[in-house]
GROMACS .gro file of C-alpha atoms in nm:
model
  444
    1MET     CA    1  16.828  -9.973   7.060
    2SER     CA    2  16.673  -9.923   7.422
    3ALA     CA    3  16.467 -10.173   7.561
    4ARG     CA    4  16.141  -9.957   7.550
    5THR     CA    5  16.205  -9.953   7.150
    6THR     CA    6  16.236 -10.344   7.140
    7ARG     CA    7  15.940 -10.396   7.339
    8PHE     CA    8  15.748 -10.156   7.127
    9LEU     CA    9  15.856 -10.293   6.812
   10ALA     CA   10  15.785 -10.617   6.917
   11SER     CA   11  15.435 -10.526   7.008
   12LEU     CA   12  15.391 -10.376   6.654
   13VAL     CA   13  15.516 -10.697   6.499
   14LEU     CA   14  15.260 -10.884   6.707
   15ILE     CA   15  14.985 -10.654   6.608
   16LEU     CA   16  15.072 -10.641   6.251
   17ALA     CA   17  15.066 -11.052   6.253
   18THR     CA   18  14.724 -11.024   6.450
   19VAL     CA   19  14.560 -10.813   6.165
   20ALA     CA   20  14.719 -11.017   5.866
   21GLN     CA   21  14.586 -11.323   6.038
   22ALA     CA   22  14.236 -11.175   6.113
   23GLY     CA   23  13.949 -11.362   5.901
   24THR     CA   24  13.605 -11.294   5.730
   25PRO     CA   25  13.399 -11.177   6.047
   26VAL     CA   26  13.090 -11.389   6.101
   27ASP     CA   27  12.895 -11.119   6.257
   28ASN     CA   28  12.494 -11.216   6.288
   29ALA     CA   29  12.292 -11.546   6.265
   30ARG     CA   30  11.935 -11.617   6.253
   31ILE     CA   31  11.734 -11.926   6.206
   32TRP     CA   32  11.376 -11.944   6.046
   33PRO     CA   33  11.175 -12.283   6.073
   34ALA     CA   34  10.943 -12.343   5.786
   35THR     CA   35  10.678 -12.573   5.691
   36ASP     CA   36  10.941 -12.806   5.517
   37HIS     CA   37  11.275 -12.700   5.612
   38THR     CA   38  11.464 -12.485   5.880
   39ARG     CA   39  11.688 -12.245   5.722
   40LEU     CA   40  12.006 -12.103   5.887
   41VAL     CA   41  12.153 -11.781   5.780
   42LEU     CA   42  12.543 -11.652   5.858
   43GLU     CA   43  12.611 -11.295   5.787
   44THR     CA   44  12.958 -11.259   5.687
   45GLY     CA   45  13.165 -10.976   5.589
   46ASP     CA   46  13.251 -11.100   5.260
   47SER     CA   47  13.230 -11.384   5.046
   48VAL     CA   48  13.341 -11.704   5.187
   49GLU     CA   49  13.430 -12.089   5.091
   50HIS     CA   50  13.270 -12.328   5.282
   51ARG     CA   51  13.207 -12.714   5.303
   52LEU     CA   52  12.901 -12.886   5.437
   53PHE     CA   53  12.901 -13.264   5.530
   54ALA     CA   54  12.715 -13.502   5.786
   55LEU     CA   55  12.851 -13.714   6.061
   56GLU     CA   56  12.688 -14.029   6.237
   57SER     CA   57  12.691 -14.158   6.599
   58PRO     CA   58  12.601 -13.935   6.726
   59ARG     CA   59  12.396 -13.760   6.430
   60ARG     CA   60  12.603 -13.427   6.346
   61LEU     CA   61  12.617 -13.149   6.046
   62VAL     CA   62  12.938 -12.980   6.011
   63ILE     CA   63  12.997 -12.647   5.822
   64ASP     CA   64  13.378 -12.534   5.803
   65VAL     CA   65  13.411 -12.192   5.685
   66GLU     CA   66  13.738 -12.088   5.559
   67GLN     CA   67  13.916 -11.819   5.731
   68ALA     CA   68  13.639 -11.707   5.931
   69ASP     CA   69  13.642 -11.527   6.263
   70LEU     CA   70  13.308 -11.583   6.490
   71GLU     CA   71  13.192 -11.239   6.614
   72THR     CA   72  12.836 -11.340   6.725
   73ASN     CA   73  12.689 -11.583   6.987
   74LEU     CA   74  12.522 -11.863   6.815
   75GLY     CA   75  12.454 -11.990   7.135
   76THR     CA   76  12.128 -11.748   7.183
   77LEU     CA   77  11.945 -11.875   6.867
   78ASN     CA   78  11.587 -12.011   6.944
   79LEU     CA   79  11.626 -12.386   6.820
   80ASP     CA   80  11.239 -12.467   6.936
   81ASP     CA   81  11.050 -12.642   6.643
   82THR     CA   82  11.379 -12.717   6.451
   83PRO     CA   83  11.523 -13.020   6.387
   84ILE     CA   84  11.876 -12.903   6.583
   85ARG     CA   85  11.974 -12.988   6.937
   86GLN     CA   86  12.229 -12.780   6.982
   87ILE     CA   87  12.501 -12.555   6.829
   88ARG     CA   88  12.864 -12.600   6.866
   89THR     CA   89  13.185 -12.360   6.726
   90GLY     CA   90  13.552 -12.414   6.728
   91ARG     CA   91  13.864 -12.347   6.530
   92ARG     CA   92  14.044 -12.626   6.349
   93GLN     CA   93  14.440 -12.599   6.321
   94ASN     CA   94  14.441 -12.450   5.986
   95GLY     CA   95  14.226 -12.133   6.116
   96ASP     CA   96  13.884 -12.238   5.962
   97LEU     CA   97  13.579 -12.174   6.168
   98ARG     CA   98  13.397 -12.492   6.234
   99VAL     CA   99  13.036 -12.513   6.351
  100VAL     CA  100  12.906 -12.826   6.463
  101LEU     CA  101  12.509 -12.852   6.453
  102ASP     CA  102  12.357 -13.156   6.689
  103MET     CA  103  12.098 -13.283   6.519
  104LYS     CA  104  11.753 -13.456   6.640
  105GLU     CA  105  11.618 -13.604   6.320
  106ASP     CA  106  11.768 -13.669   6.016
  107VAL     CA  107  11.741 -13.407   5.713
  108GLU     CA  108  11.846 -13.349   5.384
  109PRO     CA  109  12.096 -13.048   5.400
  110ARG     CA  110  12.156 -12.773   5.137
  111SER     CA  111  12.371 -12.452   5.150
  112PHE     CA  112  12.462 -12.148   4.909
  113LEU     CA  113  12.585 -11.817   4.910
  114LEU     CA  114  12.351 -11.503   4.875
  115ARG     CA  115  12.501 -11.177   4.742
  116PRO     CA  116  12.461 -10.837   4.942
  117ASN     CA  117  12.133 -10.667   4.870
  118GLU     CA  118  11.937 -10.324   4.998
  119GLN     CA  119  11.883 -10.511   5.321
  120TYR     CA  120  12.149 -10.750   5.364
  121GLY     CA  121  12.541 -10.818   5.330
  122HIS     CA  122  12.710 -11.177   5.236
  123ARG     CA  123  12.540 -11.462   5.361
  124LEU     CA  124  12.585 -11.809   5.424
  125VAL     CA  125  12.267 -12.019   5.401
  126VAL     CA  126  12.210 -12.359   5.537
  127ASP     CA  127  11.863 -12.509   5.473
  128LEU     CA  128  11.774 -12.850   5.652
  129MET     CA  129  11.500 -13.000   5.431
  130ASP     CA  130  11.274 -13.213   5.643
  131LEU     CA  131  11.241 -13.575   5.542
  132ASP     CA  132  10.876 -13.623   5.663
  133ASN     CA  133  10.731 -13.354   5.498
  134THR     CA  134  10.365 -13.261   5.640
  135ARG     CA  135  10.249 -13.052   5.370
  136ASP     CA  136  10.312 -13.336   5.141
  137GLN     CA  137  10.071 -13.542   5.353
  138GLU     CA  138   9.809 -13.260   5.358
  139GLN     CA  139   9.828 -13.206   4.961
  140LYS     CA  140   9.797 -13.578   4.900
  141ALA     CA  141   9.492 -13.592   5.113
  142VAL     CA  142   9.327 -13.296   4.918
  143LEU     CA  143   9.425 -13.478   4.584
  144GLU     CA  144   9.264 -13.811   4.716
  145ASP     CA  145   8.943 -13.615   4.832
  146GLN     CA  146   8.930 -13.428   4.496
  147SER     CA  147   8.951 -13.774   4.332
  148GLU     CA  148   8.680 -13.942   4.531
  149SER     CA  149   8.430 -13.669   4.523
  150LYS     CA  150   8.186 -13.514   4.236
  151ARG     CA  151   8.127 -13.240   4.463
  152ARG     CA  152   8.469 -13.101   4.545
  153ASP     CA  153   8.537 -12.790   4.748
  154VAL     CA  154   8.651 -12.467   4.545
  155ILE     CA  155   9.051 -12.481   4.640
  156VAL     CA  156   9.205 -12.141   4.691
  157VAL     CA  157   9.614 -12.079   4.806
  158VAL     CA  158   9.647 -11.768   4.950
  159ASP     CA  159  10.015 -11.670   4.916
  160ALA     CA  160  10.152 -11.421   5.186
  161GLY     CA  161  10.422 -11.214   5.024
  162HIS     CA  162  10.785 -11.217   5.125
  163GLY     CA  163  10.873 -11.344   5.487
  164GLY     CA  164  11.182 -11.452   5.670
  165GLU     CA  165  11.493 -11.281   5.530
  166ASP     CA  166  11.302 -11.087   5.308
  167PRO     CA  167  11.112 -10.792   5.491
  168GLY     CA  168  10.939 -10.685   5.188
  169ALA     CA  169  10.865 -10.322   5.193
  170ILE     CA  170  10.933 -10.096   5.488
  171GLY     CA  171  10.683  -9.811   5.591
  172PRO     CA  172  10.773  -9.481   5.739
  173SER     CA  173  10.695  -9.584   6.066
  174GLY     CA  174  10.894  -9.891   6.034
  175THR     CA  175  10.593 -10.161   5.952
  176GLN     CA  176  10.728 -10.459   5.756
  177GLU     CA  177  10.537 -10.557   5.459
  178LYS     CA  178  10.611 -10.912   5.568
  179GLU     CA  179  10.385 -10.884   5.867
  180VAL     CA  180  10.088 -10.701   5.690
  181THR     CA  181  10.091 -10.973   5.429
  182MET     CA  182  10.092 -11.262   5.695
  183ALA     CA  183   9.795 -11.107   5.927
  184LEU     CA  184   9.602 -11.057   5.596
  185SER     CA  185   9.651 -11.414   5.460
  186GLN     CA  186   9.569 -11.595   5.786
  187ARG     CA  187   9.220 -11.389   5.827
  188MET     CA  188   9.192 -11.482   5.453
  189VAL     CA  189   9.202 -11.831   5.487
  190GLU     CA  190   9.023 -11.854   5.832
  191ARG     CA  191   8.707 -11.671   5.659
  192ILE     CA  192   8.718 -11.873   5.335
  193ASP     CA  193   8.741 -12.213   5.508
  194ALA     CA  194   8.420 -12.104   5.700
  195MET     CA  195   8.238 -12.067   5.364
  196GLU     CA  196   8.036 -12.392   5.262
  197GLY     CA  197   8.235 -12.551   4.901
  198PHE     CA  198   8.551 -12.340   4.997
  199GLN     CA  199   8.901 -12.480   5.100
  200ALA     CA  200   9.199 -12.232   5.164
  201TYR     CA  201   9.575 -12.298   5.221
  202LEU     CA  202   9.846 -12.103   5.300
  203THR     CA  203  10.196 -12.117   5.115
  204ARG     CA  204  10.389 -12.013   5.403
  205LYS     CA  205  10.247 -12.071   5.760
  206ASP     CA  206  10.483 -11.855   5.945
  207ASP     CA  207  10.779 -11.600   5.941
  208TYR     CA  208  11.004 -11.798   5.655
  209TYR     CA  209  11.092 -11.702   5.293
  210ILE     CA  210  10.959 -11.939   5.034
  211GLY     CA  211  11.104 -11.882   4.656
  212LEU     CA  212  10.875 -11.695   4.397
  213ARG     CA  213  10.854 -12.042   4.192
  214LYS     CA  214  10.815 -12.265   4.478
  215ARG     CA  215  10.489 -12.042   4.564
  216THR     CA  216  10.297 -12.127   4.283
  217GLU     CA  217  10.418 -12.489   4.309
  218ILE     CA  218  10.284 -12.520   4.631
  219ALA     CA  219   9.950 -12.393   4.466
  220ARG     CA  220   9.978 -12.680   4.185
  221ASP     CA  221  10.051 -12.955   4.415
  222TYR     CA  222   9.708 -12.844   4.588
  223ASN     CA  223   9.542 -12.842   4.237
  224ALA     CA  224   9.442 -12.495   4.334
  225ASP     CA  225   9.140 -12.326   4.132
  226LEU     CA  226   9.262 -11.992   4.239
  227PHE     CA  227   9.636 -11.850   4.347
  228VAL     CA  228   9.605 -11.522   4.549
  229SER     CA  229   9.941 -11.342   4.646
  230VAL     CA  230   9.885 -11.086   4.900
  231HIS     CA  231  10.111 -10.759   4.929
  232ALA     CA  232  10.137 -10.404   5.061
  233ASP     CA  233  10.446 -10.288   4.873
  234ALA     CA  234  10.606  -9.950   4.824
  235PHE     CA  235  10.688  -9.702   4.547
  236ARG     CA  236  10.958  -9.486   4.481
  237SER     CA  237  10.764  -9.165   4.643
  238PRO     CA  238  10.504  -9.185   4.929
  239GLN     CA  239  10.214  -9.026   4.696
  240PRO     CA  240  10.082  -9.353   4.581
  241ARG     CA  241   9.812  -9.496   4.769
  242GLY     CA  242   9.485  -9.729   4.787
  243ALA     CA  243   9.432 -10.117   4.699
  244SER     CA  244   9.503 -10.270   4.359
  245VAL     CA  245   9.462 -10.583   4.186
  246TYR     CA  246   9.723 -10.714   3.917
  247ALA     CA  247   9.717 -11.040   3.688
  248LEU     CA  248  10.018 -11.153   3.477
  249SER     CA  249  10.091 -10.980   3.147
  250THR     CA  250  10.298 -11.124   2.851
  251ASP     CA  251  10.314 -10.823   2.674
  252GLY     CA  252  10.452 -10.573   2.923
  253ALA     CA  253  10.312 -10.356   3.196
  254SER     CA  254   9.982 -10.169   3.180
  255SER     CA  255  10.143  -9.874   3.385
  256GLU     CA  256  10.463  -9.766   3.507
  257THR     CA  257  10.358  -9.825   3.874
  258ALA     CA  258  10.305 -10.156   3.772
  259ARG     CA  259  10.633 -10.253   3.586
  260TRP     CA  260  10.823 -10.080   3.918
  261LEU     CA  261  10.612 -10.306   4.128
  262ALA     CA  262  10.679 -10.616   3.945
  263GLU     CA  263  11.029 -10.563   3.893
  264SER     CA  264  11.066 -10.479   4.287
  265GLU     CA  265  10.858 -10.808   4.356
  266ASN     CA  266  11.083 -11.012   4.124
  267SER     CA  267  11.391 -10.918   4.288
  268ALA     CA  268  11.291 -11.099   4.630
  269ASP     CA  269  11.446 -11.428   4.510
  270LEU     CA  270  11.786 -11.223   4.548
  271ILE     CA  271  11.681 -11.242   4.927
  272GLY     CA  272  11.582 -11.564   4.977
  273GLY     CA  273  11.670 -11.818   4.694
  274VAL     CA  274  11.492 -11.932   4.371
  275GLY     CA  275  11.268 -12.217   4.245
  276GLY     CA  276  11.166 -12.349   3.910
  277VAL     CA  277  10.917 -12.505   3.697
  278SER     CA  278  11.056 -12.783   3.439
  279LEU     CA  279  10.905 -12.872   3.096
  280LYS     CA  280  11.209 -13.089   3.012
  281ASP     CA  281  10.986 -13.393   2.941
  282LYS     CA  282  10.831 -13.195   2.646
  283ASP     CA  283  10.926 -13.124   2.316
  284GLU     CA  284  11.046 -12.752   2.284
  285MET     CA  285  10.801 -12.625   2.039
  286LEU     CA  286  10.530 -12.836   2.182
  287ALA     CA  287  10.594 -12.706   2.540
  288GLY     CA  288  10.601 -12.324   2.396
  289VAL     CA  289  10.280 -12.409   2.246
  290LEU     CA  290  10.100 -12.545   2.554
  291LEU     CA  291  10.246 -12.267   2.777
  292ASP     CA  292  10.077 -11.998   2.544
  293LEU     CA  293   9.752 -12.168   2.511
  294SER     CA  294   9.727 -12.239   2.865
  295MET     CA  295   9.839 -11.937   2.992
  296THR     CA  296   9.620 -11.716   2.764
  297ALA     CA  297   9.331 -11.903   2.932
  298SER     CA  298   9.471 -11.856   3.259
  299ILE     CA  299   9.541 -11.490   3.215
  300GLU     CA  300   9.150 -11.439   3.086
  301TYR     CA  301   9.049 -11.595   3.389
  302SER     CA  302   9.274 -11.420   3.622
  303MET     CA  303   9.140 -11.080   3.487
  304GLY     CA  304   8.777 -11.205   3.563
  305VAL     CA  305   8.852 -11.294   3.915
  306GLY     CA  306   9.068 -10.979   3.973
  307SER     CA  307   8.776 -10.754   3.821
  308ASN     CA  308   8.507 -10.910   4.112
  309VAL     CA  309   8.769 -10.830   4.368
  310LEU     CA  310   8.888 -10.481   4.290
  311ASP     CA  311   8.467 -10.422   4.259
  312GLN     CA  312   8.475 -10.528   4.637
  313LEU     CA  313   8.768 -10.353   4.742
  314ASP     CA  314   8.586 -10.020   4.601
  315SER     CA  315   8.373 -10.043   4.891
  316VAL     CA  316   8.643 -10.021   5.160
  317GLY     CA  317   8.830  -9.707   5.034
  318LYS     CA  318   9.021  -9.548   4.759
  319LEU     CA  319   9.144  -9.765   4.481
  320HIS     CA  320   9.474  -9.686   4.303
  321LYS     CA  321   9.354  -9.802   4.010
  322SER     CA  322   8.993  -9.868   3.922
  323SER     CA  323   9.083 -10.160   3.679
  324VAL     CA  324   9.286 -10.467   3.691
  325GLU     CA  325   9.625 -10.381   3.599
  326GLN     CA  326   9.898 -10.627   3.436
  327ALA     CA  327  10.273 -10.683   3.470
  328GLY     CA  328  10.514 -10.970   3.433
  329PHE     CA  329  10.493 -11.077   3.848
  330ALA     CA  330  10.725 -11.388   3.845
  331VAL     CA  331  10.479 -11.506   4.122
  332LEU     CA  332  10.187 -11.524   3.876
  333LYS     CA  333  10.361 -11.724   3.599
  334SER     CA  334  10.148 -12.045   3.649
  335PRO     CA  335  10.017 -12.146   3.351
  336ASP     CA  336   9.747 -12.371   3.467
  337ILE     CA  337   9.621 -12.202   3.765
  338PRO     CA  338   9.440 -11.846   3.750
  339SER     CA  339   9.641 -11.621   3.956
  340ILE     CA  340   9.612 -11.280   4.090
  341LEU     CA  341   9.839 -11.024   4.297
  342VAL     CA  342   9.643 -10.825   4.543
  343GLU     CA  343   9.810 -10.467   4.676
  344ALA     CA  344   9.608 -10.412   5.003
  345GLY     CA  345   9.756 -10.079   5.013
  346PHE     CA  346  10.098  -9.917   4.975
  347ILE     CA  347  10.325  -9.925   5.264
  348SER     CA  348  10.515  -9.619   5.152
  349ASN     CA  349  10.242  -9.405   5.200
  350PRO     CA  350  10.182  -9.306   5.569
  351THR     CA  351   9.819  -9.301   5.577
  352ASP     CA  352   9.792  -9.647   5.416
  353GLU     CA  353  10.033  -9.784   5.628
  354GLN     CA  354   9.869  -9.675   5.967
  355LYS     CA  355   9.535  -9.821   5.808
  356LEU     CA  356   9.714 -10.160   5.735
  357THR     CA  357   9.828 -10.226   6.109
  358ARG     CA  358   9.474 -10.201   6.239
  359ALA     CA  359   9.257 -10.507   6.277
  360GLY     CA  360   8.949 -10.333   6.148
  361HIS     CA  361   9.092 -10.234   5.863
  362GLN     CA  362   9.244 -10.554   5.799
  363LYS     CA  363   8.914 -10.741   5.835
  364ARG     CA  364   8.724 -10.486   5.571
  365ILE     CA  365   9.017 -10.553   5.314
  366VAL     CA  366   8.987 -10.934   5.370
  367ASP     CA  367   8.585 -10.939   5.375
  368ALA     CA  368   8.619 -10.739   5.012
  369MET     CA  369   8.876 -11.005   4.873
  370VAL     CA  370   8.697 -11.324   4.990
  371ASP     CA  371   8.330 -11.150   4.874
  372GLY     CA  372   8.495 -11.103   4.534
  373ILE     CA  373   8.629 -11.423   4.509
  374ASP     CA  374   8.301 -11.586   4.631
  375ARG     CA  375   8.082 -11.362   4.358
  376HIS     CA  376   8.317 -11.487   4.087
  377PHE     CA  377   8.312 -11.859   4.168
  378ARG     CA  378   7.935 -11.848   4.229
  379SER     CA  379   7.896 -11.695   3.878
  380SER     CA  380   8.168 -11.932   3.705
  381PRO     CA  381   8.223 -12.203   3.936
  382PRO     CA  382   8.491 -12.502   3.840
  383PRO     CA  383   8.322 -12.849   3.712
  384GLY     CA  384   8.306 -13.112   3.979
  385THR     CA  385   8.260 -12.860   4.278
  386LEU     CA  386   7.990 -12.862   4.502
  387ILE     CA  387   7.900 -12.473   4.369
  388ALA     CA  388   7.879 -12.605   4.019
  389HIS     CA  389   7.684 -12.909   4.124
  390ARG     CA  390   7.389 -12.692   4.326
  391GLN     CA  391   7.402 -12.441   4.055
  392ARG     CA  392   7.290 -12.699   3.772
  393ASN     CA  393   7.019 -12.816   4.009
  394GLY     CA  394   6.865 -12.485   4.086
  395GLY     CA  395   7.076 -12.217   3.892
  396GLU     CA  396   7.136 -11.865   4.049
  397GLU     CA  397   7.100 -11.530   3.941
  398ARG     CA  398   7.244 -11.210   4.096
  399GLU     CA  399   7.222 -10.847   4.087
  400TYR     CA  400   7.470 -10.588   3.981
  401GLU     CA  401   7.468 -10.212   4.009
  402ILE     CA  402   7.630 -10.028   3.675
  403ARG     CA  403   7.906  -9.804   3.779
  404ARG     CA  404   8.099  -9.580   3.626
  405GLY     CA  405   8.344  -9.724   3.321
  406ASP     CA  406   8.146 -10.048   3.300
  407THR     CA  407   8.066 -10.176   2.977
  408LEU     CA  408   7.867 -10.483   2.859
  409SER     CA  409   8.152 -10.669   2.739
  410ALA     CA  410   8.363 -10.626   3.037
  411ILE     CA  411   8.097 -10.729   3.285
  412ALA     CA  412   8.050 -11.038   3.065
  413ARG     CA  413   8.401 -11.120   3.054
  414ARG     CA  414   8.471 -11.124   3.462
  415ASN     CA  415   8.146 -11.303   3.521
  416GLN     CA  416   8.231 -11.565   3.241
  417VAL     CA  417   7.890 -11.526   3.025
  418SER     CA  418   7.825 -11.399   2.691
  419VAL     CA  419   7.704 -11.058   2.578
  420GLN     CA  420   7.406 -11.194   2.435
  421LYS     CA  421   7.303 -11.384   2.733
  422LEU     CA  422   7.335 -11.052   2.945
  423LYS     CA  423   7.103 -10.895   2.677
  424THR     CA  424   6.862 -11.171   2.679
  425VAL     CA  425   6.847 -11.188   3.068
  426ASN     CA  426   6.801 -10.832   3.113
  427ASP     CA  427   6.591 -10.750   2.784
  428LEU     CA  428   6.852 -10.532   2.652
  429ASN     CA  429   6.819 -10.413   2.278
  430GLY     CA  430   7.178 -10.234   2.266
  431GLU     CA  431   7.505 -10.226   2.506
  432THR     CA  432   7.427  -9.868   2.606
  433LEU     CA  433   7.455  -9.890   3.028
  434HIS     CA  434   7.350  -9.622   3.287
  435ILE     CA  435   7.510  -9.553   3.618
  436GLY     CA  436   7.308  -9.701   3.925
  437GLU     CA  437   7.093  -9.911   3.675
  438VAL     CA  438   7.056 -10.263   3.805
  439ILE     CA  439   7.087 -10.581   3.596
  440SER     CA  440   7.101 -10.923   3.638
  441ILE     CA  441   7.408 -11.146   3.624
  442PRO     CA  442   7.313 -11.518   3.509
  443SER     CA  443   7.518 -11.794   3.648
  444SER     CA  444   7.767 -11.921   3.378
   0.00000   0.00000   0.00000
């Protein structure tokens, strides 16, 4: 055997040994600072085994990833507004990848794996939960204010759909739904906060993901009178366009589009993690009865709010549907809080996508949504609120112009008044209405 042949075989053995020992690649990383936690995401070429543990003096968190190769630079991650001082990496003698987080403060660490979806491959997620949660302090202050005041504000919790790991739908020009929903939601909170008798809060305040159930938990922690989830979703074809409003359905979707959108939204937790609501302290049958009763009342009230919002959105532009639709949206499944989901438009439609990125159109959408919410609570204020107090001491009536498709019973339902009261106030003998006719809506 020649020397050249010997060298070739030796090189081949070395290459094969290197390939055989190659580990699962960690080829990308992201970090998302949230209100109550920081999320570190490591993208891996396949599912991995890992171990997470803490060390003291100095304070560190250690992530050991079995047989993994680091193929990205973790040093480029922006650690501002996170509890992490720096990230160091190395390789253990057994071949495992070690990632060390030098911490500025104590946190409660959690880790889990996420399977591939349409946007991402395998991911190892590490959540660093804050021990000193500023949101908890804010929520406590709200509840104390409500308990001490007989003329409290109406509390609206606004949910900017998607975020962080979950971009939501992506338009033909690359616009991400999470960016549109954040812009609309921030405008909405600013507008509501400027109104006397109202106070609004965001479920997420920046670009990070919150589980669907967690969003409704946040609304419950604020003792919200209304939960509004803001979206700009996509359909499987570019034709659908226009705004629409949805409430929860326990009996199936009201249309194919509603079913499609609900399935799409409900899959979001596959991207960012899940949460849950517990009734484990209740007898199973009693819990079922309580849920059925409260859910029925909540859905009915939600339909009333949604109808008022949809009436106002009709003045902004084309509606996708002229009535409130219903489907099994997981984010709306709060039995004790009226909840609606507003699709500001279809980001999959080129015309809607272009409009949704314009500040002027965003303002018109937000003004319409807030005007609808304001109109609803003026006609049906929650007990104990400043609005209810003022109406008891003066009462309010407003005018409404009849539109195509209106019925007296539908108008009564969405304004939380009886059909008989509408007839009495407007001197109506029957239930026939005429388009363009103006009637008075009494306070409920």
